[in-house]
Short mmCIF file of C-alpha atoms in Angstrom, two decimals:
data_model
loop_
_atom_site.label_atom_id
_atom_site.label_comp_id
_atom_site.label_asym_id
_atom_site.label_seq_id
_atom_site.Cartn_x
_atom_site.Cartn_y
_atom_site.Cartn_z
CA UNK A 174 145.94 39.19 123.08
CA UNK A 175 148.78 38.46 120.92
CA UNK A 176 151.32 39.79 123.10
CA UNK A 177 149.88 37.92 125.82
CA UNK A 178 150.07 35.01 124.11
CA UNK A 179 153.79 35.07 123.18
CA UNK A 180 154.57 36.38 126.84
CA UNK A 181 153.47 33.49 127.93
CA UNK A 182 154.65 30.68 125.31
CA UNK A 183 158.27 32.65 126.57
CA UNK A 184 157.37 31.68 130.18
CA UNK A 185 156.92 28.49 128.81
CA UNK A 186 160.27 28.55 127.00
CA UNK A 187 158.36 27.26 123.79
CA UNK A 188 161.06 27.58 120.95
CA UNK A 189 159.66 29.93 118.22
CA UNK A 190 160.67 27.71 115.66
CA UNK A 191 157.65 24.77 117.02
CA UNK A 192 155.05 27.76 116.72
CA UNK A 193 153.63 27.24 112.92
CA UNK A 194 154.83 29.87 110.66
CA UNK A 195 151.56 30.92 109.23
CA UNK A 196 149.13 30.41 111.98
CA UNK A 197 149.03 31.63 115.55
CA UNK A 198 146.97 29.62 118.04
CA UNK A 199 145.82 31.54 121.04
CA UNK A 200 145.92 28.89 123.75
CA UNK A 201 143.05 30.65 125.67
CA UNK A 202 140.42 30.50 122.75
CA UNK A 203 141.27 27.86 120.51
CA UNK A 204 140.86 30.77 117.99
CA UNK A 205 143.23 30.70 115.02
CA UNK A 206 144.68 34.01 113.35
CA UNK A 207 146.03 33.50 110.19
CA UNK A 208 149.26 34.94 108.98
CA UNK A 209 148.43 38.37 106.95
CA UNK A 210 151.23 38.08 104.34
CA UNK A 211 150.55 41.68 102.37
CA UNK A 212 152.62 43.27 105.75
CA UNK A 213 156.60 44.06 105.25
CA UNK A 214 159.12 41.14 106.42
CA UNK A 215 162.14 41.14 106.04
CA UNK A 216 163.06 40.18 102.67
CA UNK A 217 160.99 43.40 101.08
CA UNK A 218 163.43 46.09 99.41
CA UNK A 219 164.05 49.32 100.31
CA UNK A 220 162.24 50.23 97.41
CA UNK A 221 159.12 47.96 98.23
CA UNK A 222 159.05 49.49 101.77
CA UNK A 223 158.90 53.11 100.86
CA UNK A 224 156.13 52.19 98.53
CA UNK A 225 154.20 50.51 101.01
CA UNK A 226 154.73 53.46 103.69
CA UNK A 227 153.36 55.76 100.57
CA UNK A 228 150.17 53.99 99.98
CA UNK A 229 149.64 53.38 103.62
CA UNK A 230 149.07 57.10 104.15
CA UNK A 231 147.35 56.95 101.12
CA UNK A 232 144.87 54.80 103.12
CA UNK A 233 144.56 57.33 105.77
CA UNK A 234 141.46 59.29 104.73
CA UNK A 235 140.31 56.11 103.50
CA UNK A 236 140.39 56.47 99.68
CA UNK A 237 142.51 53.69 99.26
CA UNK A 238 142.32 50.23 101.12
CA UNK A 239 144.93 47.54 102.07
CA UNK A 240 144.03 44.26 101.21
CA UNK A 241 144.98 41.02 104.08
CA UNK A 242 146.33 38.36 102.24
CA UNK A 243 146.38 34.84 102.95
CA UNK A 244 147.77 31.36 101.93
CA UNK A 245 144.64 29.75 102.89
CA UNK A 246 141.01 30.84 102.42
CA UNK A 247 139.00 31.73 105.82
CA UNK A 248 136.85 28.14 106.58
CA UNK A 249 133.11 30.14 106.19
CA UNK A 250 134.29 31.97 102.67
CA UNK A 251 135.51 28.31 101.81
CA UNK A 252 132.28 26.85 102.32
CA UNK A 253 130.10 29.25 101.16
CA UNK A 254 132.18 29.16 97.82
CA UNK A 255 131.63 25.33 97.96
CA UNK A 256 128.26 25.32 98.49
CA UNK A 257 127.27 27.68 96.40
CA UNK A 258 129.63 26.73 93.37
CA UNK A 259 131.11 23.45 93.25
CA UNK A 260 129.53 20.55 92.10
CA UNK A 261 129.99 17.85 94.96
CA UNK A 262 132.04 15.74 92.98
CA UNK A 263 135.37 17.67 92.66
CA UNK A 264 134.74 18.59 96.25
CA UNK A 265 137.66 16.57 98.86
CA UNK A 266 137.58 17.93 101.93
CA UNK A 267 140.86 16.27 102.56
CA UNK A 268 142.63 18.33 99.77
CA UNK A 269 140.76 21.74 99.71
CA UNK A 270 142.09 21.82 103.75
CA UNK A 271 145.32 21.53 102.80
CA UNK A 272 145.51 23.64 99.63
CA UNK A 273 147.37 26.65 99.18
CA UNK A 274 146.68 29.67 97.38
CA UNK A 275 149.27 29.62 94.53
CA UNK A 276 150.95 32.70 94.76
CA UNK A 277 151.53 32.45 98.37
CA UNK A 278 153.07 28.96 98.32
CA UNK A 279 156.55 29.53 98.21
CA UNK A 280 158.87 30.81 100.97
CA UNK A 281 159.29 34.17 102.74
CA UNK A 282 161.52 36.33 100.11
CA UNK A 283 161.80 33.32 97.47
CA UNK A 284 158.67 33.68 95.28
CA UNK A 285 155.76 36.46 95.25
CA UNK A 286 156.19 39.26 97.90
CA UNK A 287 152.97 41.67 97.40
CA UNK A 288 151.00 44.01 98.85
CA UNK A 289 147.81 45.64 97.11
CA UNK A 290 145.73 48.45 97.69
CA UNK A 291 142.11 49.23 96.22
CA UNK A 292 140.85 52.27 95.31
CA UNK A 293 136.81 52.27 95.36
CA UNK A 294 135.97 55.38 93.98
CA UNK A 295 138.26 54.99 91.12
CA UNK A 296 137.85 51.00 90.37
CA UNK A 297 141.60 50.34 90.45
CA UNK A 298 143.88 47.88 92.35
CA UNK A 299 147.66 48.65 92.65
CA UNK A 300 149.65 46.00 93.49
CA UNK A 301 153.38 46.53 94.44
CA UNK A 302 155.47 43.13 93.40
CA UNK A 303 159.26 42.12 94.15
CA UNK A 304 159.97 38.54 92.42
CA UNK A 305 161.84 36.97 94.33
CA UNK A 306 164.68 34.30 93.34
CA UNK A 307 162.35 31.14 92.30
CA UNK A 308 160.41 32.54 90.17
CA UNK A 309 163.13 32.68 87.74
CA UNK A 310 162.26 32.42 83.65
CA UNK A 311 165.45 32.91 81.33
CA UNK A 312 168.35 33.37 83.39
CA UNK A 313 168.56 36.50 85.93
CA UNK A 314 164.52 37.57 85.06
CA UNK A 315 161.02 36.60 86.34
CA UNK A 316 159.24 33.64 84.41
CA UNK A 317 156.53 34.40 81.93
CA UNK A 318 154.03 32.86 84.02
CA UNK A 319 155.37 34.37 87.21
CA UNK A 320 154.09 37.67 85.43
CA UNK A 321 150.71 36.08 84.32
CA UNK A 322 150.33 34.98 87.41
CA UNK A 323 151.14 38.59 89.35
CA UNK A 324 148.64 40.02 86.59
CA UNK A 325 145.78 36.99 87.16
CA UNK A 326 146.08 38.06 90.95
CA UNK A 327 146.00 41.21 90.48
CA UNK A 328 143.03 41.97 87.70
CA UNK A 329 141.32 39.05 89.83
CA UNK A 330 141.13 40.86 93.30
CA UNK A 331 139.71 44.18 91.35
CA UNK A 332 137.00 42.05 89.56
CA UNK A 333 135.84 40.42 93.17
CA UNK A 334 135.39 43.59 94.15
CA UNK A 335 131.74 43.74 92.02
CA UNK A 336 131.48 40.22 92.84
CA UNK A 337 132.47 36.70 92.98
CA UNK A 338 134.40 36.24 89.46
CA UNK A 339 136.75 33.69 87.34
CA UNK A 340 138.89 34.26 84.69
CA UNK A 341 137.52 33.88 81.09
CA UNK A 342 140.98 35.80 79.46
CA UNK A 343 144.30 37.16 79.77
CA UNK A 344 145.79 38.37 76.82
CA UNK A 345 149.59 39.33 77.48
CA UNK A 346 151.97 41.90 75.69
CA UNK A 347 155.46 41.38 77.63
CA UNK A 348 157.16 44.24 76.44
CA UNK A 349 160.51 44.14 78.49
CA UNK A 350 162.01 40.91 80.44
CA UNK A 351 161.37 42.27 84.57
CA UNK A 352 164.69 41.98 86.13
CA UNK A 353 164.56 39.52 89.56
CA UNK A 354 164.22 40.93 92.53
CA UNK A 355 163.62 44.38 91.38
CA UNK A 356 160.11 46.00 92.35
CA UNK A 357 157.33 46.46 89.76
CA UNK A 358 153.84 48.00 90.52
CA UNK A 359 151.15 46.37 88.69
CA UNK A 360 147.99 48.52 88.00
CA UNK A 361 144.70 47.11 87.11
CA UNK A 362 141.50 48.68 86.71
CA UNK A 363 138.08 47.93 85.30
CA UNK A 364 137.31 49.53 82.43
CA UNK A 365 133.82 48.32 81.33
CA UNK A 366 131.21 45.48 82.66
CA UNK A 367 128.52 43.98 80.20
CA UNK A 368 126.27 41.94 82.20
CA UNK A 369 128.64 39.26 83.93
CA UNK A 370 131.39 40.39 81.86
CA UNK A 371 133.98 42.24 83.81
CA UNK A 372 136.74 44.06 81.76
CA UNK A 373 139.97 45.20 83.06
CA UNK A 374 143.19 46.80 81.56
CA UNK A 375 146.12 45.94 83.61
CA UNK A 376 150.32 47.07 83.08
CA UNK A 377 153.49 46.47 85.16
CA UNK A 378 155.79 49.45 85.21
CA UNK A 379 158.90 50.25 86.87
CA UNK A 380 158.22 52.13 90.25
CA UNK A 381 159.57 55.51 88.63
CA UNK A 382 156.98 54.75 86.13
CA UNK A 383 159.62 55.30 83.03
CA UNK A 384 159.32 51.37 82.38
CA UNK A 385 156.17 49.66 80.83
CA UNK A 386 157.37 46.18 80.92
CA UNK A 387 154.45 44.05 80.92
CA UNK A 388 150.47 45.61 79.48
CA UNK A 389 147.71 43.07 79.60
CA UNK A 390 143.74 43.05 79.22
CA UNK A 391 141.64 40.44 81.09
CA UNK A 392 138.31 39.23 81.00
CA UNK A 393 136.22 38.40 84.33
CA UNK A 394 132.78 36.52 84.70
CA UNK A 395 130.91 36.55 87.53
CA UNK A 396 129.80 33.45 88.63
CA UNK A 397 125.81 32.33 88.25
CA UNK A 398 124.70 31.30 91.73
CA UNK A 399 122.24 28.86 90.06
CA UNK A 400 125.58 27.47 88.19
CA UNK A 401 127.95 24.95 89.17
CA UNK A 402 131.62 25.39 88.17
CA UNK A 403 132.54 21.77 86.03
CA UNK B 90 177.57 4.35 88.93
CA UNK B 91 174.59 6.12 91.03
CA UNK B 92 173.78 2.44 92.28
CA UNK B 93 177.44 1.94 93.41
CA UNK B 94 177.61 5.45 94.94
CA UNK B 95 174.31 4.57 97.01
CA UNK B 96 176.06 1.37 97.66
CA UNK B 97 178.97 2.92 99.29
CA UNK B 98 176.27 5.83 101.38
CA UNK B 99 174.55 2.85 102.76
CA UNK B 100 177.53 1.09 103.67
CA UNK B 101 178.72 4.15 105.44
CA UNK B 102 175.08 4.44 107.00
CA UNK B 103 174.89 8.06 105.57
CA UNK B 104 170.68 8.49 106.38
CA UNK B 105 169.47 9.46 102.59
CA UNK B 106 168.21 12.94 104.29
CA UNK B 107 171.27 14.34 104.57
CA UNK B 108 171.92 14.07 100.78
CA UNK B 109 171.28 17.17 98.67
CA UNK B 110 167.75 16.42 97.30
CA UNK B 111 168.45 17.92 93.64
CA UNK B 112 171.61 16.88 93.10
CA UNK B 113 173.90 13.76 93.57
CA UNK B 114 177.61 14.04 93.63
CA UNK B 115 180.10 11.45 92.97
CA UNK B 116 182.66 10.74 95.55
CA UNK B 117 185.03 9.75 92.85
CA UNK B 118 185.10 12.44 90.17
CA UNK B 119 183.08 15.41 92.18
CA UNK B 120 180.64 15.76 88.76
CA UNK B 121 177.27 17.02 89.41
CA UNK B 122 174.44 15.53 88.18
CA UNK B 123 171.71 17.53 88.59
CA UNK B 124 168.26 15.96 89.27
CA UNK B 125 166.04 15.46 86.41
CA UNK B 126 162.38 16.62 87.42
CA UNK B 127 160.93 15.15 84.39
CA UNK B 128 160.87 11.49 85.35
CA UNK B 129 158.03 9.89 88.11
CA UNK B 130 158.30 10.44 91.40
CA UNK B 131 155.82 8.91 94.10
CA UNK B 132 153.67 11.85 94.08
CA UNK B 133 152.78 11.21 90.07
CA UNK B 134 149.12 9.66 90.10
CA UNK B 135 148.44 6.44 87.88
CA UNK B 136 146.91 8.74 85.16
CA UNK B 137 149.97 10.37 84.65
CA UNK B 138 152.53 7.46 85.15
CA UNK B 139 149.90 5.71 82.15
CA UNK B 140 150.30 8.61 80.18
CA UNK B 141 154.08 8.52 80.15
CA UNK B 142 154.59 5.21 79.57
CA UNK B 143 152.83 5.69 76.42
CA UNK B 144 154.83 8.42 75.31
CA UNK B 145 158.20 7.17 76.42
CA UNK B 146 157.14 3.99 73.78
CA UNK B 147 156.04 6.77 71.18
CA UNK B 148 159.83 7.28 71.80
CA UNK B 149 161.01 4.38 70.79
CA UNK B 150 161.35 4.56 67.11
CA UNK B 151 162.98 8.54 67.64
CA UNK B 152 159.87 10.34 66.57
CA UNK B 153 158.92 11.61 69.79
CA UNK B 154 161.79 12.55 72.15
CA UNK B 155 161.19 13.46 76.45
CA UNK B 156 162.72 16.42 77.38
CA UNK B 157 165.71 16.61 80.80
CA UNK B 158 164.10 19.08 83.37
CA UNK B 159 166.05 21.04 85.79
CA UNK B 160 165.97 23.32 88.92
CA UNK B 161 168.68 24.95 87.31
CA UNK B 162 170.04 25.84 84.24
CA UNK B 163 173.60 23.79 83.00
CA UNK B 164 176.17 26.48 83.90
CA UNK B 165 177.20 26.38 80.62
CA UNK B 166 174.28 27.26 79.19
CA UNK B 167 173.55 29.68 81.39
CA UNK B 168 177.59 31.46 80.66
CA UNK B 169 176.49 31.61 77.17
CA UNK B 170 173.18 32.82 77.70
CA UNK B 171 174.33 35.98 80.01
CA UNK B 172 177.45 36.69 77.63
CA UNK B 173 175.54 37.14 74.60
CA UNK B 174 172.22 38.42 75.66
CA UNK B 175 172.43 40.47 79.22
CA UNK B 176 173.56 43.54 79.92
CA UNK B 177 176.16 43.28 82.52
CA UNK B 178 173.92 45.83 84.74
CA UNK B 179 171.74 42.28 85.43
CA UNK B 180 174.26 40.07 86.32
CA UNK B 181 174.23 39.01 89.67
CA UNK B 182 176.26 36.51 89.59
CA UNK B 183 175.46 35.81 93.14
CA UNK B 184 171.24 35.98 92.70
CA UNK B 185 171.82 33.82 89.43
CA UNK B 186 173.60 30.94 91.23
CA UNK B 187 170.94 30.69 93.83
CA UNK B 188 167.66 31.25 91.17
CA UNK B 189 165.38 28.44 90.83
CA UNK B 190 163.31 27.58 87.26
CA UNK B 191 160.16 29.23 88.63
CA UNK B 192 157.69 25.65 87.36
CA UNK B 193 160.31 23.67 89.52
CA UNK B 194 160.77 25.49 92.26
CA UNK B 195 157.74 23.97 94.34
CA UNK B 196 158.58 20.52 96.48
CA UNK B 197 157.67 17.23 94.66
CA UNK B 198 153.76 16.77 94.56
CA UNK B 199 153.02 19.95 95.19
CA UNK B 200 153.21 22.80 92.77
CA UNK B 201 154.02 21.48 89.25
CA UNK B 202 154.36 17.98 88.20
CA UNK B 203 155.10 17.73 84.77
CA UNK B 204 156.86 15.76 81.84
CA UNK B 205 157.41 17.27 78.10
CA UNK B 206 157.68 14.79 74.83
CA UNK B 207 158.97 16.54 71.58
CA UNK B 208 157.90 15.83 68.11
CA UNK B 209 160.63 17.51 65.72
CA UNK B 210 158.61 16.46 62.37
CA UNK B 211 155.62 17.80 63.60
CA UNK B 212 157.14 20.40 65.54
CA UNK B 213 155.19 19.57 68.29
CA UNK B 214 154.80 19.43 71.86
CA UNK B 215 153.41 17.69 74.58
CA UNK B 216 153.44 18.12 78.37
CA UNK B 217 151.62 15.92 80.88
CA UNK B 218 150.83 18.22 84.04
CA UNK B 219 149.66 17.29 87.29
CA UNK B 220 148.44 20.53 89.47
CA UNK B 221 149.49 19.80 92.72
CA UNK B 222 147.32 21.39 95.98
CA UNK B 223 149.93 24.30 96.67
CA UNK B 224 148.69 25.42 92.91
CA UNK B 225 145.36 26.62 94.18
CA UNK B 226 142.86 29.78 92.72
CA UNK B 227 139.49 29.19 93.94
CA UNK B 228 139.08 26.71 96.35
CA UNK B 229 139.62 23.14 94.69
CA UNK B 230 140.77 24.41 91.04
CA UNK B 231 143.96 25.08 89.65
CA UNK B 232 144.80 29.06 89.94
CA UNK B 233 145.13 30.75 86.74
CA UNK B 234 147.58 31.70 86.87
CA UNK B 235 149.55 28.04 87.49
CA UNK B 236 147.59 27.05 84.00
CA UNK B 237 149.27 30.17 81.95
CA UNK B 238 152.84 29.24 83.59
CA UNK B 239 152.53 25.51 82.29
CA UNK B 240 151.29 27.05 78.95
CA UNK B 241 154.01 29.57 78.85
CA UNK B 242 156.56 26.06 79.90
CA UNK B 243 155.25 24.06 77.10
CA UNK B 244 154.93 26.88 73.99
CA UNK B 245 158.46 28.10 75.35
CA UNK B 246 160.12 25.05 74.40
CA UNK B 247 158.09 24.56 71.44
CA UNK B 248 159.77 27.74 70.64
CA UNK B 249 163.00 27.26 71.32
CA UNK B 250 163.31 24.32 69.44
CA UNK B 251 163.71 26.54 66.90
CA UNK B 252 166.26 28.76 68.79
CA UNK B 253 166.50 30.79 72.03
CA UNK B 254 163.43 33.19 72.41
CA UNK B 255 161.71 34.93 74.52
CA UNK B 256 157.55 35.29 75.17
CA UNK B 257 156.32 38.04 73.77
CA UNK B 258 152.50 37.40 73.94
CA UNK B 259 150.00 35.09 75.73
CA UNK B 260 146.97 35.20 75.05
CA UNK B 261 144.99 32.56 77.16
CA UNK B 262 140.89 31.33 76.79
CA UNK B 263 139.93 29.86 80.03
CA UNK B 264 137.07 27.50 79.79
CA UNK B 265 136.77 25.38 82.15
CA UNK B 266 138.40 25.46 85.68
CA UNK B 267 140.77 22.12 85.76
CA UNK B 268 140.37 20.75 89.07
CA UNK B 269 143.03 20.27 91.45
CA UNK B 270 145.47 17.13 90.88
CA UNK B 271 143.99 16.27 88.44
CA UNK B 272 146.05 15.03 85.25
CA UNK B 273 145.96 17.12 81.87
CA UNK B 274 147.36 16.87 78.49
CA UNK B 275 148.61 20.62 76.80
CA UNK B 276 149.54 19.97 73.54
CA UNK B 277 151.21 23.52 71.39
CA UNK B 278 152.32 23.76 67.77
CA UNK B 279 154.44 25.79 66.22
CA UNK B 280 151.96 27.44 63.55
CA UNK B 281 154.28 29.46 62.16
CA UNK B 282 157.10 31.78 61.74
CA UNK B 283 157.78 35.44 60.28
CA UNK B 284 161.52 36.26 60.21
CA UNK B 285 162.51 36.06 64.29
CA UNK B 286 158.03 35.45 65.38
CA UNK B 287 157.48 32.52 66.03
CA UNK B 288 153.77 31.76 66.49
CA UNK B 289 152.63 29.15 68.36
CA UNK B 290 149.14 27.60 69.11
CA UNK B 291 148.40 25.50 72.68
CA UNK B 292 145.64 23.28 73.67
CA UNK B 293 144.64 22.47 77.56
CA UNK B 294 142.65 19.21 77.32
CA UNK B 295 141.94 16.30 79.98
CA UNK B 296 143.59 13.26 79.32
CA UNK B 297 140.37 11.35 77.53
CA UNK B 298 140.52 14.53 75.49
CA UNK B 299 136.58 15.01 75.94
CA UNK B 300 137.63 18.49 77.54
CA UNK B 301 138.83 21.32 76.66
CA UNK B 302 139.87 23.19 79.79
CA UNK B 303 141.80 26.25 77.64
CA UNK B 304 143.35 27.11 75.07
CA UNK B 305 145.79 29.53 74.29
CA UNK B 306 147.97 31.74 71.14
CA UNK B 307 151.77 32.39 71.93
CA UNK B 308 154.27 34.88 70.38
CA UNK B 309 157.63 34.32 71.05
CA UNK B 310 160.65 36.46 69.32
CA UNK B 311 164.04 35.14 68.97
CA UNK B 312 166.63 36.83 70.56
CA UNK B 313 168.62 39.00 68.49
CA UNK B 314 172.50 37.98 68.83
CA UNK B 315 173.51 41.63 68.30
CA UNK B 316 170.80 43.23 70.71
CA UNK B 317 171.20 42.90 75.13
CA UNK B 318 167.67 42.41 77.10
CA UNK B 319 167.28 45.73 78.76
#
């Protein structure tokens, strides 16, 4: 369908460049694809590439998973969210439409290039992270918060996976300053749930595993359904 | 000088998009003057231009002080920085002259809107954030990971007030979710110090200070003159 689609935008001589970036539209259906950003482009490493190739036949007896990613939420999961959790006052319409998820906001190669994988036997998300050039802290190394953020995304998708979930706590030990543009794999698993309490150890090594430079623990809660979030 | 040079790009009927958006530079003596991000722009909402009014008068008798803000570090600075604390394996000088300061590296209105006011009696500081709608977690809030980036801004240069450091530990409370652009005051303190620690306290509270959306312990380590980050 894709193919067919481009093949005939071509025909068309439709520039690529006045096709949006992050959203095909299939002329035919009206229906909108959104732009799966945990695939390689071309700003991911050689290093970040292998990876990926390893953990995709990792996913071939099915043991581990691939996770879509994208910079906005699909419209149903958006309103079910909203009308199960938030309280109609902080809801705009106007502004949750044209949101974006935070660590998919900045451009191709320039900010957060990931890819994670879940393993649901073993409770354990593995994400595989190259910061790119704007996330820059002290000079020539990725920002503190680029890190807590990589680690809130990460520990976050392995909580969702028992249900939905918000952060309650990170707690943070940076160990070593994470070179930019080098690859890190950040590992998260969940170690423990009391009732809606979701616990999850989480550390950033170096992909030959010789480097811890970033452990953290965070603390989930899954959200009451007869709760609004204020 | 700035008024004169617009003068003369008018004159010449240079449109203003073709000047460089974070940087202006003067036809007569080539300087740079890089763009300071911590003064309003249109996107700042009335909250927040109310909020810095008051603390730019706080400023007036020299007890409070606002802080310059920049996509990129002075290159002085940043010579200094590299000679005595990175290990020439990390220097790119190439990656280092295109790296952005990750909490400025979204476009205005956006990502991070923020302004930081020093108190050097009470070793204080204060930063007035705006969350902009590319910032997002769950749908309508700010992402958690945004919220420990701004708290990892704000105790950083609480910190290195006292000389150049580096985080070493976050350890962040979430409370409530702070809803997208909204305006919020995060206040840190340095509590205090043992030999190069340097521990620091931070506070995440709405601007009628009725809320506390999260609150937060830092420990940042000065960097040690005689030691390279590795």
């Amino acid at each position: 369908m894709l193919r067919s689609c481009a093949t005939r935008l071509r025909a068309l001589a439709v520039p690529p460049a006045r096709r949006p970036r992050a959203v095909w539209r299939l002329f035919s259906s009206e229906k909108v694809i959104p732009k799966d950003y945990g695939l390689p482009n071309p700003s991911w490493s050689k290093d970040l590439r292998l990876l990926f190739d390893q953990f995709m036949k990792k996913c071939e007896d099915g043991s581990w998973k691939r996770l879509p990613s994208y910079r906005q939420n699909p419209t149903q999961t958006l309103k079910d969210f909203q009308t199960r959790f938030v309280d109609p006052r902080f809801m705009n319409e106007e502004q949750v439409s044209k949101a974006q998820q935070f660590s998919r906001s900045l451009e191709e190669g320039l900010g957060f290039e990931y890819v994670m994988f879940y393993n649901k036997v073993e409770k354990k998300m593995v994400c595989l992270f190259q910061g790119g050039l704007h996330l820059q802290g002290v000079p020539g190394f990725v920002h503190g918060g680029a890190i807590a953020t990589i680690i809130d995304v990460t520990t976050g998708k392995c909580a969702i996976a028992e249900g939905i979930a918000m952060t309650a706590n990170l707690n943070i030990d940076y160990k070593k300053p994470i070179p930019l543009c080098s690859v890190v794999v950040v590992t998260s698993q969940l170690s423990k749930t009391e009732g809606r309490k979701l616990f999850i150890s989480c550390t950033v090594q170096s992909v030959d595993e010789k480097t811890l430079y970033t452990q953290a623990t965070a603390l989930f809660i899954k959200l009451d359904p007869d709760k609004r979030l204020t």
